PDB file of C-alpha atoms in Angstrom:
ATOM      1  CA  UNK O   1     156.993 180.557 111.957  1.00 52.00           C
ATOM      2  CA  UNK O   2     155.474 177.155 112.733  1.00 57.00           C
ATOM      3  CA  UNK O   3     157.517 174.076 112.246  1.00 57.00           C
ATOM      4  CA  UNK O   4     156.292 170.592 111.591  1.00 56.00           C
ATOM      5  CA  UNK O   5     157.115 169.636 115.153  1.00 55.00           C
ATOM      6  CA  UNK O   6     154.755 172.286 116.602  1.00 67.00           C
ATOM      7  CA  UNK O   7     151.767 170.970 114.688  1.00 79.00           C
ATOM      8  CA  UNK O   8     152.133 167.395 115.924  1.00 84.00           C
ATOM      9  CA  UNK O   9     149.905 166.157 118.787  1.00 87.00           C
ATOM     10  CA  UNK O  10     151.462 166.175 122.289  1.00 84.00           C
ATOM     11  CA  UNK O  11     152.048 162.413 122.358  1.00 84.00           C
ATOM     12  CA  UNK O  12     154.333 162.692 119.335  1.00 87.00           C
ATOM     13  CA  UNK O  13     156.493 165.360 120.896  1.00 89.00           C
ATOM     14  CA  UNK O  14     159.963 164.376 122.107  1.00 89.00           C
ATOM     15  CA  UNK O  15     159.788 166.474 125.294  1.00 90.00           C
ATOM     16  CA  UNK O  16     156.508 164.929 126.403  1.00 90.00           C
ATOM     17  CA  UNK O  17     158.035 161.439 126.407  1.00 92.00           C
ATOM     18  CA  UNK O  18     161.312 162.728 127.843  1.00 93.00           C
ATOM     19  CA  UNK O  19     159.478 164.133 130.882  1.00 93.00           C
ATOM     20  CA  UNK O  20     156.755 161.512 131.397  1.00 94.00           C
ATOM     21  CA  UNK O  21     158.586 158.215 130.695  1.00 95.00           C
ATOM     22  CA  UNK O  22     160.451 158.174 134.044  1.00 95.00           C
ATOM     23  CA  UNK O  23     157.213 159.008 135.879  1.00 95.00           C
ATOM     24  CA  UNK O  24     155.297 156.216 134.152  1.00 96.00           C
ATOM     25  CA  UNK O  25     158.102 153.731 134.897  1.00 96.00           C
ATOM     26  CA  UNK O  26     158.189 154.760 138.574  1.00 97.00           C
ATOM     27  CA  UNK O  27     154.417 154.311 138.937  1.00 96.00           C
ATOM     28  CA  UNK O  28     154.547 150.840 137.321  1.00 97.00           C
ATOM     29  CA  UNK O  29     157.467 149.701 139.471  1.00 97.00           C
ATOM     30  CA  UNK O  30     155.819 151.092 142.629  1.00 97.00           C
ATOM     31  CA  UNK O  31     152.568 149.252 141.932  1.00 97.00           C
ATOM     32  CA  UNK O  32     154.506 146.048 141.329  1.00 97.00           C
ATOM     33  CA  UNK O  33     156.421 146.443 144.602  1.00 96.00           C
ATOM     34  CA  UNK O  34     153.233 147.116 146.593  1.00 95.00           C
ATOM     35  CA  UNK O  35     151.595 144.041 145.058  1.00 94.00           C
ATOM     36  CA  UNK O  36     154.599 141.847 145.898  1.00 93.00           C
ATOM     37  CA  UNK O  37     154.756 143.251 149.443  1.00 91.00           C
ATOM     38  CA  UNK O  38     151.105 142.431 150.162  1.00 89.00           C
ATOM     39  CA  UNK O  39     151.111 138.992 148.532  1.00 88.00           C
ATOM     40  CA  UNK O  40     154.310 137.786 150.172  1.00 84.00           C
ATOM     41  CA  UNK O  41     154.067 139.481 153.555  1.00 79.00           C
ATOM     42  CA  UNK O  42     155.411 137.657 156.611  1.00 73.00           C
ATOM     43  CA  UNK O  43     152.915 135.813 158.795  1.00 64.00           C
ATOM     44  CA  UNK O  44     151.959 137.378 162.102  1.00 63.00           C
ATOM     45  CA  UNK O  45     153.318 135.142 164.826  1.00 62.00           C
ATOM     46  CA  UNK O  46     151.339 136.178 167.895  1.00 61.00           C
ATOM     47  CA  UNK O  47     149.062 139.161 168.418  1.00 60.00           C
ATOM     48  CA  UNK O  48     149.055 139.206 172.204  1.00 61.00           C
ATOM     49  CA  UNK O  49     152.562 138.477 173.500  1.00 58.00           C
ATOM     50  CA  UNK O  50     151.663 139.095 177.147  1.00 57.00           C
ATOM     51  CA  UNK O  51     148.786 136.609 177.180  1.00 56.00           C
ATOM     52  CA  UNK O  52     150.857 133.975 175.369  1.00 57.00           C
ATOM     53  CA  UNK O  53     153.694 134.517 177.826  1.00 59.00           C
ATOM     54  CA  UNK O  54     151.368 133.775 180.730  1.00 55.00           C
ATOM     55  CA  UNK O  55     150.116 130.622 178.984  1.00 53.00           C
ATOM     56  CA  UNK O  56     153.587 129.022 179.169  1.00 56.00           C
ATOM     57  CA  UNK O  57     152.729 127.713 182.640  1.00 55.00           C
ATOM     58  CA  UNK O  58     149.717 125.861 181.269  1.00 56.00           C
ATOM     59  CA  UNK O  59     151.705 124.233 178.458  1.00 66.00           C
ATOM     60  CA  UNK O  60     154.291 123.128 181.017  1.00 82.00           C
ATOM     61  CA  UNK O  61     151.397 121.619 182.980  1.00 85.00           C
ATOM     62  CA  UNK O  62     150.363 119.652 179.871  1.00 85.00           C
ATOM     63  CA  UNK O  63     153.916 118.345 179.520  1.00 86.00           C
ATOM     64  CA  UNK O  64     154.036 117.409 183.217  1.00 87.00           C
ATOM     65  CA  UNK O  65     150.749 115.515 182.871  1.00 86.00           C
ATOM     66  CA  UNK O  66     152.086 113.599 179.836  1.00 85.00           C
ATOM     67  CA  UNK O  67     155.202 112.801 181.862  1.00 86.00           C
ATOM     68  CA  UNK O  68     153.066 111.546 184.780  1.00 86.00           C
ATOM     69  CA  UNK O  69     151.116 109.305 182.396  1.00 86.00           C
ATOM     70  CA  UNK O  70     154.453 108.140 180.936  1.00 85.00           C
ATOM     71  CA  UNK O  71     153.218 108.938 177.421  1.00 88.00           C
ATOM     72  CA  UNK O  72     155.398 108.717 174.344  1.00 90.00           C
ATOM     73  CA  UNK O  73     154.487 107.930 170.760  1.00 92.00           C
ATOM     74  CA  UNK O  74     156.173 106.680 167.616  1.00 94.00           C
ATOM     75  CA  UNK O  75     155.007 108.459 164.460  1.00 94.00           C
ATOM     76  CA  UNK O  76     155.532 107.211 160.902  1.00 94.00           C
ATOM     77  CA  UNK O  77     154.566 108.914 157.648  1.00 93.00           C
ATOM     78  CA  UNK O  78     153.908 107.032 154.408  1.00 91.00           C
ATOM     79  CA  UNK O  79     154.415 109.788 151.869  1.00 85.00           C
ATOM     80  CA  UNK O  80     153.419 107.660 148.875  1.00 88.00           C
ATOM     81  CA  UNK O  81     149.878 107.110 150.212  1.00 91.00           C
ATOM     82  CA  UNK O  82     149.715 110.224 152.418  1.00 89.00           C
ATOM     83  CA  UNK O  83     148.926 108.209 155.544  1.00 93.00           C
ATOM     84  CA  UNK O  84     150.134 108.797 159.091  1.00 94.00           C
ATOM     85  CA  UNK O  85     150.618 105.929 161.552  1.00 95.00           C
ATOM     86  CA  UNK O  86     150.933 106.477 165.295  1.00 93.00           C
ATOM     87  CA  UNK O  87     151.820 103.937 167.936  1.00 92.00           C
ATOM     88  CA  UNK O  88     151.519 104.619 171.655  1.00 90.00           C
ATOM     89  CA  UNK O  89     153.337 101.792 173.452  1.00 82.00           C
ATOM     90  CA  UNK O  90     151.923 102.472 176.928  1.00 68.00           C
ATOM     91  CA  UNK O  91     148.505 101.255 177.998  1.00 65.00           C
ATOM     92  CA  UNK O  92     147.413 104.682 179.203  1.00 68.00           C
ATOM     93  CA  UNK O  93     143.847 105.872 178.871  1.00 75.00           C
ATOM     94  CA  UNK O  94     144.007 107.541 175.478  1.00 82.00           C
ATOM     95  CA  UNK O  95     140.878 108.600 173.553  1.00 86.00           C
ATOM     96  CA  UNK O  96     139.766 106.904 170.327  1.00 87.00           C
ATOM     97  CA  UNK O  97     140.650 110.017 168.319  1.00 90.00           C
ATOM     98  CA  UNK O  98     143.720 112.220 168.584  1.00 91.00           C
ATOM     99  CA  UNK O  99     144.727 115.431 166.847  1.00 92.00           C
ATOM    100  CA  UNK O 100     148.141 115.712 165.211  1.00 93.00           C
ATOM    101  CA  UNK O 101     149.237 119.249 164.353  1.00 91.00           C
ATOM    102  CA  UNK O 102     151.963 119.750 161.771  1.00 91.00           C
ATOM    103  CA  UNK O 103     153.270 123.308 162.058  1.00 89.00           C
ATOM    104  CA  UNK O 104     155.537 124.672 159.350  1.00 87.00           C
ATOM    105  CA  UNK O 105     158.381 126.824 160.725  1.00 85.00           C
ATOM    106  CA  UNK O 106     157.811 129.698 158.263  1.00 82.00           C
ATOM    107  CA  UNK O 107     154.516 129.422 156.362  1.00 82.00           C
ATOM    108  CA  UNK O 108     151.350 129.292 158.472  1.00 79.00           C
ATOM    109  CA  UNK O 109     149.370 128.535 155.295  1.00 82.00           C
ATOM    110  CA  UNK O 110     151.111 125.142 155.090  1.00 86.00           C
ATOM    111  CA  UNK O 111     150.098 124.038 158.613  1.00 87.00           C
ATOM    112  CA  UNK O 112     148.068 120.829 158.712  1.00 89.00           C
ATOM    113  CA  UNK O 113     145.907 119.112 161.270  1.00 90.00           C
ATOM    114  CA  UNK O 114     145.297 115.390 161.030  1.00 92.00           C
ATOM    115  CA  UNK O 115     142.622 113.554 163.001  1.00 93.00           C
ATOM    116  CA  UNK O 116     144.014 110.158 163.952  1.00 93.00           C
ATOM    117  CA  UNK O 117     141.485 107.321 164.371  1.00 93.00           C
ATOM    118  CA  UNK O 118     142.235 104.371 166.623  1.00 90.00           C
ATOM    119  CA  UNK O 119     142.603 101.172 164.573  1.00 91.00           C
ATOM    120  CA  UNK O 120     143.567  98.868 167.450  1.00 88.00           C
ATOM    121  CA  UNK O 121     144.851  99.229 170.985  1.00 85.00           C
ATOM    122  CA  UNK O 122     147.613 101.838 170.899  1.00 86.00           C
ATOM    123  CA  UNK O 123     147.566 102.165 167.094  1.00 91.00           C
ATOM    124  CA  UNK O 124     146.185 105.158 165.200  1.00 93.00           C
ATOM    125  CA  UNK O 125     145.910 106.143 161.560  1.00 95.00           C
ATOM    126  CA  UNK O 126     145.141 109.353 159.651  1.00 93.00           C
ATOM    127  CA  UNK O 127     145.572 111.024 156.259  1.00 93.00           C
ATOM    128  CA  UNK O 128     147.605 114.067 155.261  1.00 90.00           C
ATOM    129  CA  UNK O 129     146.163 116.844 153.102  1.00 88.00           C
ATOM    130  CA  UNK O 130     149.418 117.048 151.130  1.00 84.00           C
ATOM    131  CA  UNK O 131     152.905 115.588 151.385  1.00 83.00           C
ATOM    132  CA  UNK O 132     155.128 117.721 153.609  1.00 84.00           C
ATOM    133  CA  UNK O 133     158.793 118.357 152.885  1.00 83.00           C
ATOM    134  CA  UNK O 134     161.715 119.551 155.004  1.00 86.00           C
ATOM    135  CA  UNK O 135     161.285 120.551 158.688  1.00 90.00           C
ATOM    136  CA  UNK O 136     158.002 120.470 160.638  1.00 91.00           C
ATOM    137  CA  UNK O 137     157.039 120.862 164.290  1.00 92.00           C
ATOM    138  CA  UNK O 138     154.613 118.225 165.566  1.00 93.00           C
ATOM    139  CA  UNK O 139     152.100 118.305 168.433  1.00 91.00           C
ATOM    140  CA  UNK O 140     149.833 115.450 169.523  1.00 91.00           C
ATOM    141  CA  UNK O 141     146.732 116.347 171.530  1.00 90.00           C
ATOM    142  CA  UNK O 142     143.764 114.442 172.995  1.00 89.00           C
ATOM    143  CA  UNK O 143     141.336 117.118 171.699  1.00 80.00           C
ATOM    144  CA  UNK O 144     139.913 117.426 168.194  1.00 74.00           C
ATOM    145  CA  UNK O 145     139.846 121.208 167.895  1.00 76.00           C
ATOM    146  CA  UNK O 146     143.049 123.138 167.279  1.00 74.00           C
ATOM    147  CA  UNK O 147     141.648 126.117 169.191  1.00 76.00           C
ATOM    148  CA  UNK O 148     141.237 123.991 172.342  1.00 77.00           C
ATOM    149  CA  UNK O 149     144.965 123.299 172.293  1.00 76.00           C
ATOM    150  CA  UNK O 150     145.546 125.182 175.554  1.00 77.00           C
ATOM    151  CA  UNK O 151     142.774 123.239 177.337  1.00 79.00           C
ATOM    152  CA  UNK O 152     144.126 119.797 176.404  1.00 83.00           C
ATOM    153  CA  UNK O 153     144.945 117.462 179.282  1.00 87.00           C
ATOM    154  CA  UNK O 154     148.367 116.501 177.897  1.00 88.00           C
ATOM    155  CA  UNK O 155     150.653 117.315 174.982  1.00 88.00           C
ATOM    156  CA  UNK O 156     153.352 115.376 173.151  1.00 90.00           C
ATOM    157  CA  UNK O 157     155.755 117.283 170.927  1.00 91.00           C
ATOM    158  CA  UNK O 158     158.381 116.517 168.356  1.00 92.00           C
ATOM    159  CA  UNK O 159     160.104 117.636 165.214  1.00 93.00           C
ATOM    160  CA  UNK O 160     160.751 115.919 161.902  1.00 92.00           C
ATOM    161  CA  UNK O 161     162.901 116.616 158.883  1.00 91.00           C
ATOM    162  CA  UNK O 162     161.426 114.772 155.903  1.00 88.00           C
ATOM    163  CA  UNK O 163     164.691 115.145 154.003  1.00 88.00           C
ATOM    164  CA  UNK O 164     166.266 112.796 156.571  1.00 91.00           C
ATOM    165  CA  UNK O 165     163.464 110.316 157.350  1.00 90.00           C
ATOM    166  CA  UNK O 166     159.767 109.577 157.741  1.00 91.00           C
ATOM    167  CA  UNK O 167     159.719 108.514 161.412  1.00 93.00           C
ATOM    168  CA  UNK O 168     160.005 110.413 164.657  1.00 93.00           C
ATOM    169  CA  UNK O 169     159.286 110.092 168.351  1.00 93.00           C
ATOM    170  CA  UNK O 170     156.840 112.343 170.195  1.00 92.00           C
ATOM    171  CA  UNK O 171     157.386 112.991 173.895  1.00 90.00           C
ATOM    172  CA  UNK O 172     156.862 115.633 176.582  1.00 89.00           C
ATOM    173  CA  UNK O 173     159.137 118.648 176.251  1.00 84.00           C
ATOM    174  CA  UNK O 174     160.359 118.328 179.827  1.00 81.00           C
ATOM    175  CA  UNK O 175     162.614 115.559 181.110  1.00 73.00           C
ATOM    176  CA  UNK O 176     162.060 113.243 184.056  1.00 69.00           C
ATOM    177  CA  UNK O 177     163.652 114.470 187.253  1.00 63.00           C
TER     178      UNK O 177
END
């Protein structure tokens, strides 16, 4: 004896939905999780740890050279206009263009590089791509290519928290002996 329930199509049957609803939900949630995992994955810090570990001697050499030249710099950000102002008080031989690297502590996509043009003796000016907020690591180099960072003659470093202020001092990472 056939009942009305037996003559209905499969998608109108209670047991079909009872069995397949959890499976459909699991597939949807899994696809969502995979999408979130790929879109918001952590940045790779360094691929070759051994090579970078050996390069520490060269970066120390850049700091020593900046110390020998007695280089320091005062950096000021105007966040309303997006301009960067740099002042190097010493009369050292500094090129007409410098590269300022702003490295975000967590998001590599937010890193910026600003080419600073000399406006007068010891004074430089550049423009930001966007206004930074919170903490940033700063590096000042006499080269114009970020990938030549390791070959630069000297390096000045610093850190700034834009929640506290818009000025900071850049100096070698090693102290005078």
